Coordinates of C-alpha atoms in Angstrom, one line a residue:
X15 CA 141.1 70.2 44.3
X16 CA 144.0 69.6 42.4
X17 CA 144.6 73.1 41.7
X18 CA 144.4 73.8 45.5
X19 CA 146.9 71.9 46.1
X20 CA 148.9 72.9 43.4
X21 CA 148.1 76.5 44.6
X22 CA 149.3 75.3 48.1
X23 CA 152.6 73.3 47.2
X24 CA 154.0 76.0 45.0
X25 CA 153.5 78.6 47.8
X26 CA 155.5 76.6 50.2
X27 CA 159.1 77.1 49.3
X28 CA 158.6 81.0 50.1
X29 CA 156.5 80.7 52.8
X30 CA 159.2 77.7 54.5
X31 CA 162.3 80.5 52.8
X32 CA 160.8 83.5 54.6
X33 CA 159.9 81.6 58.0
X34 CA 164.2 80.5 57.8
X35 CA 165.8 84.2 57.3
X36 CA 163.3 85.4 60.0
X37 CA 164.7 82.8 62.1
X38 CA 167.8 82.9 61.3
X39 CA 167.9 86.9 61.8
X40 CA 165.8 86.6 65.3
X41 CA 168.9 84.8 67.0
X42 CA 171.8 86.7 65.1
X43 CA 169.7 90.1 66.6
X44 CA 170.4 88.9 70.1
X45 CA 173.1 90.8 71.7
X46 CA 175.4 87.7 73.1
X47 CA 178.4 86.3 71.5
X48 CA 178.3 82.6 70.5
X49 CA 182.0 82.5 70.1
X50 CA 181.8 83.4 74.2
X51 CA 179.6 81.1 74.8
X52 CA 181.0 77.8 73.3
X53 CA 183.9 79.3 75.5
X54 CA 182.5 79.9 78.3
X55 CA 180.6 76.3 78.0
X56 CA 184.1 74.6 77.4
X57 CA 185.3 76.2 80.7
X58 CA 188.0 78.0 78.6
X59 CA 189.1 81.7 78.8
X60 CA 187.3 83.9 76.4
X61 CA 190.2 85.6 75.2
X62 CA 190.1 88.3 72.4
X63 CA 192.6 85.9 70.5
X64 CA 190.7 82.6 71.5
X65 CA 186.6 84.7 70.6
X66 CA 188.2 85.6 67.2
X67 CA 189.2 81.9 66.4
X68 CA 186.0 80.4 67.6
X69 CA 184.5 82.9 65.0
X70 CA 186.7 81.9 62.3
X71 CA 185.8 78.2 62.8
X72 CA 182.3 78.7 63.0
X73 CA 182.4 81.3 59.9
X74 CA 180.4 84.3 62.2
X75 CA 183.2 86.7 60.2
X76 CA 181.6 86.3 57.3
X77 CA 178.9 88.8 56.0
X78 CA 175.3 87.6 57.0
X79 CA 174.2 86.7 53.8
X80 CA 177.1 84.1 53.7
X81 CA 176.2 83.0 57.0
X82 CA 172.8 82.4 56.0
X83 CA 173.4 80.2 53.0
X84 CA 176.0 78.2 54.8
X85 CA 173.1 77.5 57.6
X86 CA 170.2 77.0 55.5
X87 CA 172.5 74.6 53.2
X88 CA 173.1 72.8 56.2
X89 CA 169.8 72.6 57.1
X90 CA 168.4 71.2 53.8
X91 CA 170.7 68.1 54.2
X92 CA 168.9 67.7 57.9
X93 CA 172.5 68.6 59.3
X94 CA 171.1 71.4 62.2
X95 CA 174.6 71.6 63.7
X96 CA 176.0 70.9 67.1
X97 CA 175.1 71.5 70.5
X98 CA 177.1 74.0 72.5
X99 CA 176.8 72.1 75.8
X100 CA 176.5 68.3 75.2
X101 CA 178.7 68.7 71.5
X102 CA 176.5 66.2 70.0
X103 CA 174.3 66.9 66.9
X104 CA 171.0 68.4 67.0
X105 CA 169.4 66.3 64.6
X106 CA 169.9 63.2 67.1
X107 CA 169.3 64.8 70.1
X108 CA 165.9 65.9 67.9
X109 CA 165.1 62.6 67.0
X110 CA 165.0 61.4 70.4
X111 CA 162.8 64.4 71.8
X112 CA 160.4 65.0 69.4
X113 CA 158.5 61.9 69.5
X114 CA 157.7 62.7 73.3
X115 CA 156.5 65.6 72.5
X116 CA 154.3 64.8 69.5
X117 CA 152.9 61.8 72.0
X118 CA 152.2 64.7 74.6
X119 CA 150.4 66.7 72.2
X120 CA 148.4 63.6 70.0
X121 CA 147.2 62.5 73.9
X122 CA 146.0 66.0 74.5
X123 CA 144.2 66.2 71.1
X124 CA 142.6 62.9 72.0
X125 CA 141.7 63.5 75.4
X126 CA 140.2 67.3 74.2
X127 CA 137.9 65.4 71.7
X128 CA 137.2 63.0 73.8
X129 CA 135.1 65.3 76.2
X130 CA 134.3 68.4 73.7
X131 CA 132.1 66.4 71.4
X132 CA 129.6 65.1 73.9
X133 CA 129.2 68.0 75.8
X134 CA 128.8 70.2 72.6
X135 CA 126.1 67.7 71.3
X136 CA 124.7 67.6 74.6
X137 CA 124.8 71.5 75.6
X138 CA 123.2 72.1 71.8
X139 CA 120.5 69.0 71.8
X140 CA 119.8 70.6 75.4
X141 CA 120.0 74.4 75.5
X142 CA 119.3 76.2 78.6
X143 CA 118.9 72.9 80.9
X144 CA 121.3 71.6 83.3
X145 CA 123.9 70.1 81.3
X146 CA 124.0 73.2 79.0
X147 CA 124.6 75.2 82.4
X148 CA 127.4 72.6 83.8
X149 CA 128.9 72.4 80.3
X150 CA 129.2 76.7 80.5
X151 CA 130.7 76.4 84.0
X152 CA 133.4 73.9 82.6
X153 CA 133.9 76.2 79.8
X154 CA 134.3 79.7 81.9
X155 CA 136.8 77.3 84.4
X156 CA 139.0 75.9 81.4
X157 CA 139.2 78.8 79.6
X158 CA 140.0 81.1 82.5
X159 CA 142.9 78.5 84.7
X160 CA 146.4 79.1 83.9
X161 CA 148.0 75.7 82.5
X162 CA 150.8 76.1 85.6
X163 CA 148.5 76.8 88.1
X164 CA 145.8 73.7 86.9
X165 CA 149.0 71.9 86.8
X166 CA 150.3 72.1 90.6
X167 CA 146.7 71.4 91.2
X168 CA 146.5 68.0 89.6
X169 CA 150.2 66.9 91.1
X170 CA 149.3 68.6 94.4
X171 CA 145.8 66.4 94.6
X172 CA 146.5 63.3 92.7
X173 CA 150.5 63.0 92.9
X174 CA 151.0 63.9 96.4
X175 CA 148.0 63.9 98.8
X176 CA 145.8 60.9 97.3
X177 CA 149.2 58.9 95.6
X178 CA 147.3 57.9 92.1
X179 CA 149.6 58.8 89.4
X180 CA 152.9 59.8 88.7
X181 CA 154.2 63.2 88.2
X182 CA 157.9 63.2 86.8
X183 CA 159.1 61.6 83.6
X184 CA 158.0 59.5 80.8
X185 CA 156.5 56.2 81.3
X186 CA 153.2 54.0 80.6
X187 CA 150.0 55.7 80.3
X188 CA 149.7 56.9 84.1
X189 CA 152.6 58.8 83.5
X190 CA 150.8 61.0 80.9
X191 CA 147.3 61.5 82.1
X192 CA 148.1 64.6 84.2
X193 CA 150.7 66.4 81.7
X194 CA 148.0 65.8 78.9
X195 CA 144.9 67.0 81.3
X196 CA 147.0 70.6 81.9
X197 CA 147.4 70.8 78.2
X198 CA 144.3 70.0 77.2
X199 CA 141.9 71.5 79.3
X200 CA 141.8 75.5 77.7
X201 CA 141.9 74.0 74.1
X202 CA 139.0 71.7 75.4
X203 CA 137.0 74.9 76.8
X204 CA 137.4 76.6 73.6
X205 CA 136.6 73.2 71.3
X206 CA 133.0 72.6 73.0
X207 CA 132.1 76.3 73.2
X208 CA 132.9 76.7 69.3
X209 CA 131.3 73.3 68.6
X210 CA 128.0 73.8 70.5
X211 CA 127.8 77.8 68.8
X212 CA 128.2 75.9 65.3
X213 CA 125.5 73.2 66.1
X214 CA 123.2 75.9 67.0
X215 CA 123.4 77.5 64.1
X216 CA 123.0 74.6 61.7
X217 CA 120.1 73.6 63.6
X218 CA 118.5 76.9 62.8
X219 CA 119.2 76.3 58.9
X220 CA 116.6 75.9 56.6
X221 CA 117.5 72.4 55.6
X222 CA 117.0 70.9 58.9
X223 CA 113.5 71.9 58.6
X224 CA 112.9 70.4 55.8
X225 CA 114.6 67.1 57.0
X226 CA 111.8 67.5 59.7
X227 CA 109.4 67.8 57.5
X228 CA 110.5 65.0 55.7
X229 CA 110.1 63.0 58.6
X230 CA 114.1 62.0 58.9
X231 CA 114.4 61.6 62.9
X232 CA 115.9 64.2 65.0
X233 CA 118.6 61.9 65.5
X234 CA 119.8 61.2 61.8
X235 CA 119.8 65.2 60.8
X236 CA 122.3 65.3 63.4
X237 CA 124.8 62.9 62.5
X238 CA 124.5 62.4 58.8
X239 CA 123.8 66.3 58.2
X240 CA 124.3 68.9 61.2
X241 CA 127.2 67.4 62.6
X242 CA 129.2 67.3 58.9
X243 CA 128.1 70.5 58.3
X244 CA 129.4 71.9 61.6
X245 CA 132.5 69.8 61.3
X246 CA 134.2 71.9 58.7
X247 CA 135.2 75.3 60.7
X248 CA 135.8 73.1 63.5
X249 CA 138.6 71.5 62.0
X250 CA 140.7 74.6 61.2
X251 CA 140.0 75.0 64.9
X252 CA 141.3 71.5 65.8
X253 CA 144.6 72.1 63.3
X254 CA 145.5 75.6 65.5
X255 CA 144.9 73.8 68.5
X256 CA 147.4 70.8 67.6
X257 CA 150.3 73.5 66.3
X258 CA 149.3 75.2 69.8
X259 CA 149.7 71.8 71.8
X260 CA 152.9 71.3 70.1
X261 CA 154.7 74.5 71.4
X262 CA 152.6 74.6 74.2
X263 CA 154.5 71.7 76.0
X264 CA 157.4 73.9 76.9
X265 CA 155.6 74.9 80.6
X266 CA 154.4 71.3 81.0
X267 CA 156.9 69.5 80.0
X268 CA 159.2 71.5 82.3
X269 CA 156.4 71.2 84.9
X270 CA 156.3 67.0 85.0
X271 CA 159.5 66.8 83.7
X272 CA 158.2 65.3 80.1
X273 CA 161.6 64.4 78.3
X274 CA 160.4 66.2 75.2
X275 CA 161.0 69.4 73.0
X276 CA 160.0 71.8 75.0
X277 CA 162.0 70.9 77.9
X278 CA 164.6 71.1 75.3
X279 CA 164.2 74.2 74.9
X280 CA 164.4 75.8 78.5
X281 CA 167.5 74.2 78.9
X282 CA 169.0 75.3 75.8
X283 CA 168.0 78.7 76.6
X284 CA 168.9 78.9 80.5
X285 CA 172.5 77.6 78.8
X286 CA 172.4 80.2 76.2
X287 CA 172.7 76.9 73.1
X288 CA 171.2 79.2 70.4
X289 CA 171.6 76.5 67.7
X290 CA 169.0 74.5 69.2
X291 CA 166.8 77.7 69.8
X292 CA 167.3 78.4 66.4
X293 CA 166.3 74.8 65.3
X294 CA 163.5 74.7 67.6
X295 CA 162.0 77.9 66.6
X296 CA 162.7 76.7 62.6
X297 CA 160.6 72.6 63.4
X298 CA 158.0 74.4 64.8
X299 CA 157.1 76.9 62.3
X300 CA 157.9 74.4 59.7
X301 CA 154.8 72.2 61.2
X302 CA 152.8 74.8 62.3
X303 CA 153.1 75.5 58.1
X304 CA 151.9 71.8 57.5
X305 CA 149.5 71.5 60.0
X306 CA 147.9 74.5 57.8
X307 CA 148.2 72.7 54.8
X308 CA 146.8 69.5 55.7
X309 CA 143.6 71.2 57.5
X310 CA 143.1 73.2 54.7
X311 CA 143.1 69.9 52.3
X312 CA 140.7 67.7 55.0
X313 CA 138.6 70.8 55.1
X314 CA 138.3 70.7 51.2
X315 CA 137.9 66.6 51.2
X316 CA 135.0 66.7 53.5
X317 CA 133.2 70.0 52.2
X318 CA 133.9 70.0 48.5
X319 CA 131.5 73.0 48.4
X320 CA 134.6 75.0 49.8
X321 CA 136.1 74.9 46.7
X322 CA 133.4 75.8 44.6
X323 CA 132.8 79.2 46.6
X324 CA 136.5 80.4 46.4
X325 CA 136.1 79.2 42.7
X326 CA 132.5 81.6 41.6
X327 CA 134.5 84.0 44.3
X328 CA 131.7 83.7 47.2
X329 CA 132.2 84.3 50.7
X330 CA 130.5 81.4 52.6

């Protein structure tokens, strides 16, 4: 274990270096001016005179590789820049959106295990009857609803006609049931389907017949050995589905007007503020990276077997 994670830490300077230059490169490829843009932001004329000082200032005449190194120096003392439109620092403005959206996102990953693990356990203890059939309905509908679409439907129904819960902004827990049920209902779909396919198959292993035979009840296999044993992928599963959540939010936080990241982000591109694209694009990769890391240690932690195979190189 220790040599996984010494495997894993030691990889993540180049892997966090090469996921900055292809950020950084991304926005300096799009063909806009930011020297314009603070200009044109400031209300001032975009002169030739006035673009080349703004430059100057911000140090765009420099070659690119100077560029970089001034950014990403920046960046390491947690100094992101400034905001084109408000002309406040990113980092604050950060600090005050992100928890939102990690809060939209946790809710979602709660509310997706909430209902996947029963119906998987469920659908698998009962193939073929009628929960198994209701719990493939649910998973054809989730998987197949747009998140925009399922999400005019929930305000539509309970926002509008039947007055139950809020629709717009950031509040008590009313105020996130609907945004979390519009993000959470495809990874949901996907989460039972993969978790009743991996119960299935465990069920068909050789060592649950032998727990039969030793009399264990049908019960205890289940949780002290099937579910365990089926737990492991599905957690790789769960650690896509949060870095999905997380840049996910952009529609639905626009949609119920969720003061988080990713309504951050529309504005910030709709105002052309490619700092704060360039840091949003950067915090997200950035966790996606950990979220990897930390599945990849749980997965290890709760199936030390894992290691052993990469270790005798075979492919469980």
């Amino acid at each position: 274990m220790r040599r996984f994670v010494w495997r894993r830490l030691s990889a993540l300077p180049l892997i966090l270096i090469g996921v900055s230059v292809l950020t950084f490169l991304l926005v300096r490829l799009v063909p806009v001016e930011p020297a314009e843009v603070i200009l044109r932001q400031s209300n001032l004329n975009a002169t030739e005179e006035a673009i080349a000082e703004v430059r100057s200032q911000l140090g765009l005449d420099q070659p690119l590789y100077i560029q970089y190194w001034m950014w990403i120096s920046n960046i390491v003392k947690l100094d992101f820049g400034v905001s084109y439109v408000s002309k406040l620092p990113i980092s604050s403005e950060i600090a005050e959106k992100f928890p939102a959206t990690i809060q939209l996102a946790l809710s979602a990953m709660l509310l997706t295990v909430m209902i996947s693990l029963p119906l998987g356990l469920l659908s698998s203890l009962f193939p073929n009857r009628w929960i198994d059939r209701a719990t493939a309905i649910f998973i054809y509908v989730g998987t197949a609803i747009p998140r925009f679409w399922l999400g005019f439907i929930l305000i539509y129904f309970f926002s509008l006609k039947l007055d139950w819960l809020p629709f717009q902004g950031k509040g008590g827990l009313m105020h996130l049931l609907l945004p979390s049920i519009t993000l959470a209902l495809a990874q949901t779909a996907v989460f039972t389907r993969l978790l009743r396919s991996q119960l299935l198959d465990q069920m068909r292993e050789i060592y649950v017949l032998y727990a039969k035979v030793r009399g264990l009840k049908e019960g205890f296999i289940l949780i002290h050995h099937v579910l365990r044993n089926a737990f492991s992928p599905l957690l790789a599963v769960m650690g896509i589905s949060l870095g999905n959540m997380l840049g996910g939010t952009v529609i639905v936080e626009q949609m119920f007007s969720w003061p988080g990241m990713g309504r951050y982000l529309i504005e910030s591109i709709s105002n052309r503020d490619y700092p704060v694209i360039q840091c949003y694009v950067l915090l997200m990769a950035v966790v996606y990276v950990f979220i990897n890391l930390l599945v990849d240690l749980l997965q290890r932690w709760i199936d030390p077997r894992l290691e052993q195979s990469e270790e005798s190189g075979i492919d469980r």
